[in-house]
Amino acid sequence: MKDPWIGRATALLIGGVSGAYLPEQVRLWAFGVLILLGVRLVFWRPRDFFGRVFRPEILLLGASLLFGNAYGALADRTLLDPISLDHVGIVGHIQDWNISEDKIVGIVRVEEVEGGTSKDTSDTADTAYALGEHWRGLYGQSYRLTVYADRLGQIPGEWMRVQQGDCVSFLARLERPKPIGTPGAFDLRLYYAVRGLSGTLSAQGDVVLLSAGQSSLTWKIRQQVRSRLQAWDPEETGVLEGIFFGDSSRIPDVVQERYKVTGVLHVFAASGSNVAFVLGLSWMLLCFLPKQLRISGTVVVLLLYAALCGGNAPIVRATVLGIVVLLGRLGRGNVATLRWLCFAAVALFIQNPLIIQDLGFQLSFAAAWGLVVLTPRILKGKWLERLPKLLRFAVAGTFAAQIATLPLLISAFHRLSLIGFFANVFILFILGSVLEVGLVGVILSFSGWLSAPFFQASLWLLAGTNTILKMLAEIPYADVWVLNPGPLFWIIWYGGIGIILWGRERVLFAVKVSLIQLSRGLSGSALKILEHCPLRLRGVLQRLQVTMLTRVRFREWLPIRIGGILLIVLFLWSPWNLQNDLEVVLIDVGQGDAILIRTPENHAILLDAGPRSDRFDAGERIVLPYLLQSRIGHLDALLITHEHQDHIGGVRAVLANIPTDWVGIPDVAEQLENEEWQEGLPFELLYQSERLRTLQVGDRIELDSGAWLDVLGPTKVLRGTHSDPNNNSLVLKLNYMGQSIMLTADMEQEEMEEIFETGVDLENSIFKVPHHGSRFSLYHPWLDGIHPQAVCISVGKNTFGHPSPEILSYWEERHIPVYRTDEHGTIQFRIGERGVEILPGR
């Protein structure tokens, strides 16, 4: 490598990534291996590697890797423990403050804390919690504060008077996020920690203004801009503010989805894309200055823009990376730029080791690396020669950034925009113009009549952009959901990039030398083996060895070796090496149900798909990503227990993106025509009798490997009960290898009585508590007669009191462990030869 500092920084970052992402049980082994390698280097013999001159450098690389691994592995210990308390007295300073129509969102730095109650502890524990050492840890922490409107849609009056810099006192619900409980889910605790936040505060009641503070100039400018933009359509101005300051709170969901489908949602992130726009525009505007002054002026512009965006962690990170790219241009070329880029990444990692796990940092660094390293290579392509110079650089830069970030985007979002490349090339100029013209309006926002023409011009450009993006988003397969590609895809993708950058000839030469050394080592081992073989067999093997080493040329022997390596990989990764277990997964979808059944032969059945509301669709946000993360691209069946939104809500999103053989519902006769069923099921499915099946008592769904599902209920359509939809739920019993799991949906006592009276075998290994732990499902004749190893409850935040104290007390008195998705996250049950294994996600 031309610049050794790049190698040292890269080794440190690779060590950090390995320490952060390796499972805890593997981290100690990895650290031990690195220690052994270090000890091996201490007793170096020059002929072992490349000579004495390389010894210090390899020692430095090894030390960097070791330090990065240890530092990254210990990063999780800086995360705060979860807390959930009501009516906490808070005294703090407002650091940021944004008022919208239905809520206020800001950042508050806590100065004093008192009081507080917890539903998970007794009164004595609450008092100890309020007065103990835990509170002292809250001082000086920053929290995201939300003030919601009341039932009349009004925000308490005193809150409307608060401004940035004020010192206030109020009561709030304090929450610090729990650790991630579902593989591949969004890690809110990590997200807050990287951005300097400890959790959230939800105001409970009005506020007392203790003292007025001095608002920052940048906050005043943002508020002034918002007041100037009130003369236009709020939907359009919300998008404009998102482009200016990265504030997407006022952008409608339908617009965000349009930008997401076309692959340009990053323009609202106030991070890499915004900084890139500002950097590019400033660089072009200052083209008349000498190189040093041009770079200095652009650095100043970036710093001012970061302050204008509020100085949050993503914009600071992107600004640092942008500045080091500029400083790199003071050197002799791309090497200096890449060195400063690596230095910036290392500095950010040392300042906060959690940042190595942050997707925003990963995307920013990867995109910057692609622009620095890949863009010059792409510009050499003959297919770009016919394009104008400015367009040529835009196409090459966009292509380079997308190549560098593609695996990250797929693994994080499981979505691939097929038109993202063309849309990004398009918006590079249009949205760049929107930002340039709009920022002039921001600078002139002290005057309404001076800033209005620039804001109007920006809105006209934005309207045209939105029209084109809407057309692109409506193209069939504009974006697609994709399976988790797995580590092999990462190796092939970035390995291929490495081969291109390093040179194919160098790679082939290195592989050839390694294989020759391997052959010599194997031949030495073979000679030792021959010494113990019978004389006749020894002669045959010697002749075969001579033939392999002398008559077979390297190019003839190379495909055989590659084939052998691929065969080894195939055996290591093949499905037949997996355990012969049946998996049942209670996906944590909050207050709702979504259960995945995965057979030993990798067939999958989904039972319900979580809740859906105007603001949240668990099918799209949780269930679908989980299926794709688990590499499930096909469902044998999707069974819907009943029509309530917390069960049927996410079905549409799943069916729209995952091929499904058939959909099963309970036999509820004419109730299938009610509004909830009609809204929950896709319209075309209601009239496809070959795909929509009604399930009745006595039906059996045969799976593979000797597993099956028995339908136990509803025995008949019940009417006039406490809840007819709940009491007509589809009740199933999963059987495999002498074990069983009872899947009870939301049945209540009336349906439990009907099933109990049929005399069917209700004994089971795992019992799913009905209706999220509702007290209306506490039917003693049924429950007293079963002896499960454990019970599970699918539940989230709710206003129904689920799970009820009576349910929890009942199972506690029976000394049967209870697993809850709100506490344990996604819960996995594995049934195999060893019995039932329970794997909580948290």
mmCIF file of N, CA and C in Angstrom, residues 591-593 608 641-642 644-647 723-731 743-749 751-752 768-774 776-777 794 802:
data_model
loop_
_atom_site.group_PDB
_atom_site.id
_atom_site.type_symbol
_atom_site.label_atom_id
_atom_site.label_comp_id
_atom_site.label_asym_id
_atom_site.label_seq_id
_atom_site.Cartn_x
_atom_site.Cartn_y
_atom_site.Cartn_z
ATOM 1 N N GLN A 591 -48.285 -4.542 20.366
ATOM 2 C CA GLN A 591 -49.593 -5.048 20.780
ATOM 3 C C GLN A 591 -50.258 -5.721 19.586
ATOM 4 N N GLY A 592 -49.942 -6.990 19.403
ATOM 5 C CA GLY A 592 -50.499 -7.738 18.289
ATOM 6 C C GLY A 592 -49.844 -9.090 18.199
ATOM 7 N N ASP A 593 -50.183 -9.839 17.151
ATOM 8 C CA ASP A 593 -49.640 -11.172 16.952
ATOM 9 C C ASP A 593 -49.013 -11.301 15.576
ATOM 10 N N ASP A 608 -50.857 -14.653 11.300
ATOM 11 C CA ASP A 608 -51.092 -13.229 11.564
ATOM 12 C C ASP A 608 -49.867 -12.401 11.176
ATOM 13 N N THR A 641 -55.989 -15.399 12.085
ATOM 14 C CA THR A 641 -56.822 -15.949 13.155
ATOM 15 C C THR A 641 -58.171 -15.252 13.258
ATOM 16 N N HIS A 642 -58.197 -13.933 13.113
ATOM 17 C CA HIS A 642 -59.464 -13.202 13.120
ATOM 18 C C HIS A 642 -59.212 -11.803 12.583
ATOM 19 N N HIS A 644 -59.395 -8.604 13.760
ATOM 20 C CA HIS A 644 -58.958 -7.410 14.477
ATOM 21 C C HIS A 644 -57.642 -6.889 13.894
ATOM 22 N N GLN A 645 -57.493 -5.575 13.903
ATOM 23 C CA GLN A 645 -56.368 -4.938 13.237
ATOM 24 C C GLN A 645 -55.019 -5.330 13.810
ATOM 25 N N ASP A 646 -54.953 -5.702 15.079
ATOM 26 C CA ASP A 646 -53.659 -6.074 15.641
ATOM 27 C C ASP A 646 -53.210 -7.460 15.179
ATOM 28 N N HIS A 647 -54.038 -8.135 14.386
ATOM 29 C CA HIS A 647 -53.675 -9.438 13.825
ATOM 30 C C HIS A 647 -53.668 -9.416 12.295
ATOM 31 N N SER A 723 -66.742 -10.660 23.104
ATOM 32 C CA SER A 723 -66.151 -10.165 21.865
ATOM 33 C C SER A 723 -66.267 -11.274 20.822
ATOM 34 N N ASP A 724 -67.205 -11.132 19.915
ATOM 35 C CA ASP A 724 -67.432 -12.181 18.917
ATOM 36 C C ASP A 724 -66.202 -12.435 18.038
ATOM 37 N N PRO A 725 -65.508 -11.405 17.533
ATOM 38 C CA PRO A 725 -64.315 -11.708 16.722
ATOM 39 C C PRO A 725 -63.274 -12.515 17.495
ATOM 40 N N ASN A 726 -63.039 -12.160 18.775
ATOM 41 C CA ASN A 726 -62.060 -12.898 19.566
ATOM 42 C C ASN A 726 -62.500 -14.335 19.790
ATOM 43 N N ASN A 727 -63.777 -14.538 20.039
ATOM 44 C CA ASN A 727 -64.278 -15.871 20.352
ATOM 45 C C ASN A 727 -64.552 -16.714 19.115
ATOM 46 N N ASN A 728 -64.236 -16.175 17.950
ATOM 47 C CA ASN A 728 -64.265 -16.968 16.718
ATOM 48 C C ASN A 728 -62.871 -17.048 16.103
ATOM 49 N N SER A 729 -61.865 -16.932 16.965
ATOM 50 C CA SER A 729 -60.486 -16.967 16.495
ATOM 51 C C SER A 729 -60.097 -18.371 16.053
ATOM 52 N N LEU A 730 -59.143 -18.424 15.141
ATOM 53 C CA LEU A 730 -58.578 -19.680 14.677
ATOM 54 C C LEU A 730 -57.581 -20.178 15.729
ATOM 55 N N VAL A 731 -57.866 -21.328 16.314
ATOM 56 C CA VAL A 731 -57.029 -21.918 17.354
ATOM 57 C C VAL A 731 -56.346 -23.153 16.771
ATOM 58 N N LEU A 743 -51.393 -22.607 19.911
ATOM 59 C CA LEU A 743 -51.478 -21.253 19.368
ATOM 60 C C LEU A 743 -52.914 -20.800 19.480
ATOM 61 N N THR A 744 -53.178 -19.900 20.422
ATOM 62 C CA THR A 744 -54.552 -19.636 20.876
ATOM 63 C C THR A 744 -55.157 -18.338 20.373
ATOM 64 N N ALA A 745 -54.398 -17.534 19.605
ATOM 65 C CA ALA A 745 -54.921 -16.264 19.066
ATOM 66 C C ALA A 745 -55.512 -15.414 20.191
ATOM 67 N N ASP A 746 -56.733 -14.888 19.989
ATOM 68 C CA ASP A 746 -57.372 -14.021 20.990
ATOM 69 C C ASP A 746 -58.623 -14.651 21.592
ATOM 70 N N MET A 747 -58.681 -15.968 21.620
ATOM 71 C CA MET A 747 -59.887 -16.610 22.159
ATOM 72 C C MET A 747 -60.097 -16.193 23.614
ATOM 73 N N GLU A 748 -61.363 -16.083 23.981
ATOM 74 C CA GLU A 748 -61.721 -15.760 25.363
ATOM 75 C C GLU A 748 -62.469 -16.935 25.973
ATOM 76 N N GLN A 749 -63.039 -16.719 27.131
ATOM 77 C CA GLN A 749 -63.588 -17.840 27.898
ATOM 78 C C GLN A 749 -64.670 -18.590 27.129
ATOM 79 N N GLU A 751 -65.082 -19.208 23.863
ATOM 80 C CA GLU A 751 -64.529 -20.176 22.909
ATOM 81 C C GLU A 751 -63.726 -21.247 23.627
ATOM 82 N N MET A 752 -63.055 -20.900 24.707
ATOM 83 C CA MET A 752 -62.306 -21.890 25.472
ATOM 84 C C MET A 752 -63.251 -22.962 26.014
ATOM 85 N N LYS A 768 -49.320 -20.597 24.316
ATOM 86 C CA LYS A 768 -49.410 -19.161 24.054
ATOM 87 C C LYS A 768 -50.652 -18.624 24.758
ATOM 88 N N VAL A 769 -50.441 -17.721 25.707
ATOM 89 C CA VAL A 769 -51.544 -17.169 26.486
ATOM 90 C C VAL A 769 -52.477 -16.405 25.544
ATOM 91 N N PRO A 770 -53.783 -16.676 25.582
ATOM 92 C CA PRO A 770 -54.700 -16.022 24.648
ATOM 93 C C PRO A 770 -54.826 -14.520 24.895
ATOM 94 N N HIS A 771 -55.158 -13.804 23.842
ATOM 95 C CA HIS A 771 -55.561 -12.397 23.886
ATOM 96 C C HIS A 771 -54.579 -11.533 24.676
ATOM 97 N N HIS A 772 -53.283 -11.735 24.445
ATOM 98 C CA HIS A 772 -52.239 -10.873 24.994
ATOM 99 C C HIS A 772 -52.247 -10.819 26.521
ATOM 100 N N GLY A 773 -52.807 -11.880 27.144
ATOM 101 C CA GLY A 773 -52.852 -11.914 28.605
ATOM 102 C C GLY A 773 -54.082 -11.252 29.189
ATOM 103 N N SER A 774 -55.184 -11.225 28.458
ATOM 104 C CA SER A 774 -56.419 -10.611 28.959
ATOM 105 C C SER A 774 -57.021 -11.458 30.078
ATOM 106 N N PHE A 776 -60.053 -11.919 30.510
ATOM 107 C CA PHE A 776 -61.230 -12.611 29.995
ATOM 108 C C PHE A 776 -60.884 -13.986 29.412
ATOM 109 N N SER A 777 -59.601 -14.323 29.395
ATOM 110 C CA SER A 777 -59.180 -15.632 28.899
ATOM 111 C C SER A 777 -58.661 -16.520 30.023
ATOM 112 N N SER A 794 -47.719 -12.558 23.623
ATOM 113 C CA SER A 794 -47.396 -11.558 22.618
ATOM 114 C C SER A 794 -48.124 -10.283 22.985
ATOM 115 N N HIS A 802 -53.072 -5.169 29.488
ATOM 116 C CA HIS A 802 -52.503 -6.472 29.138
ATOM 117 C C HIS A 802 -50.996 -6.471 29.409
#
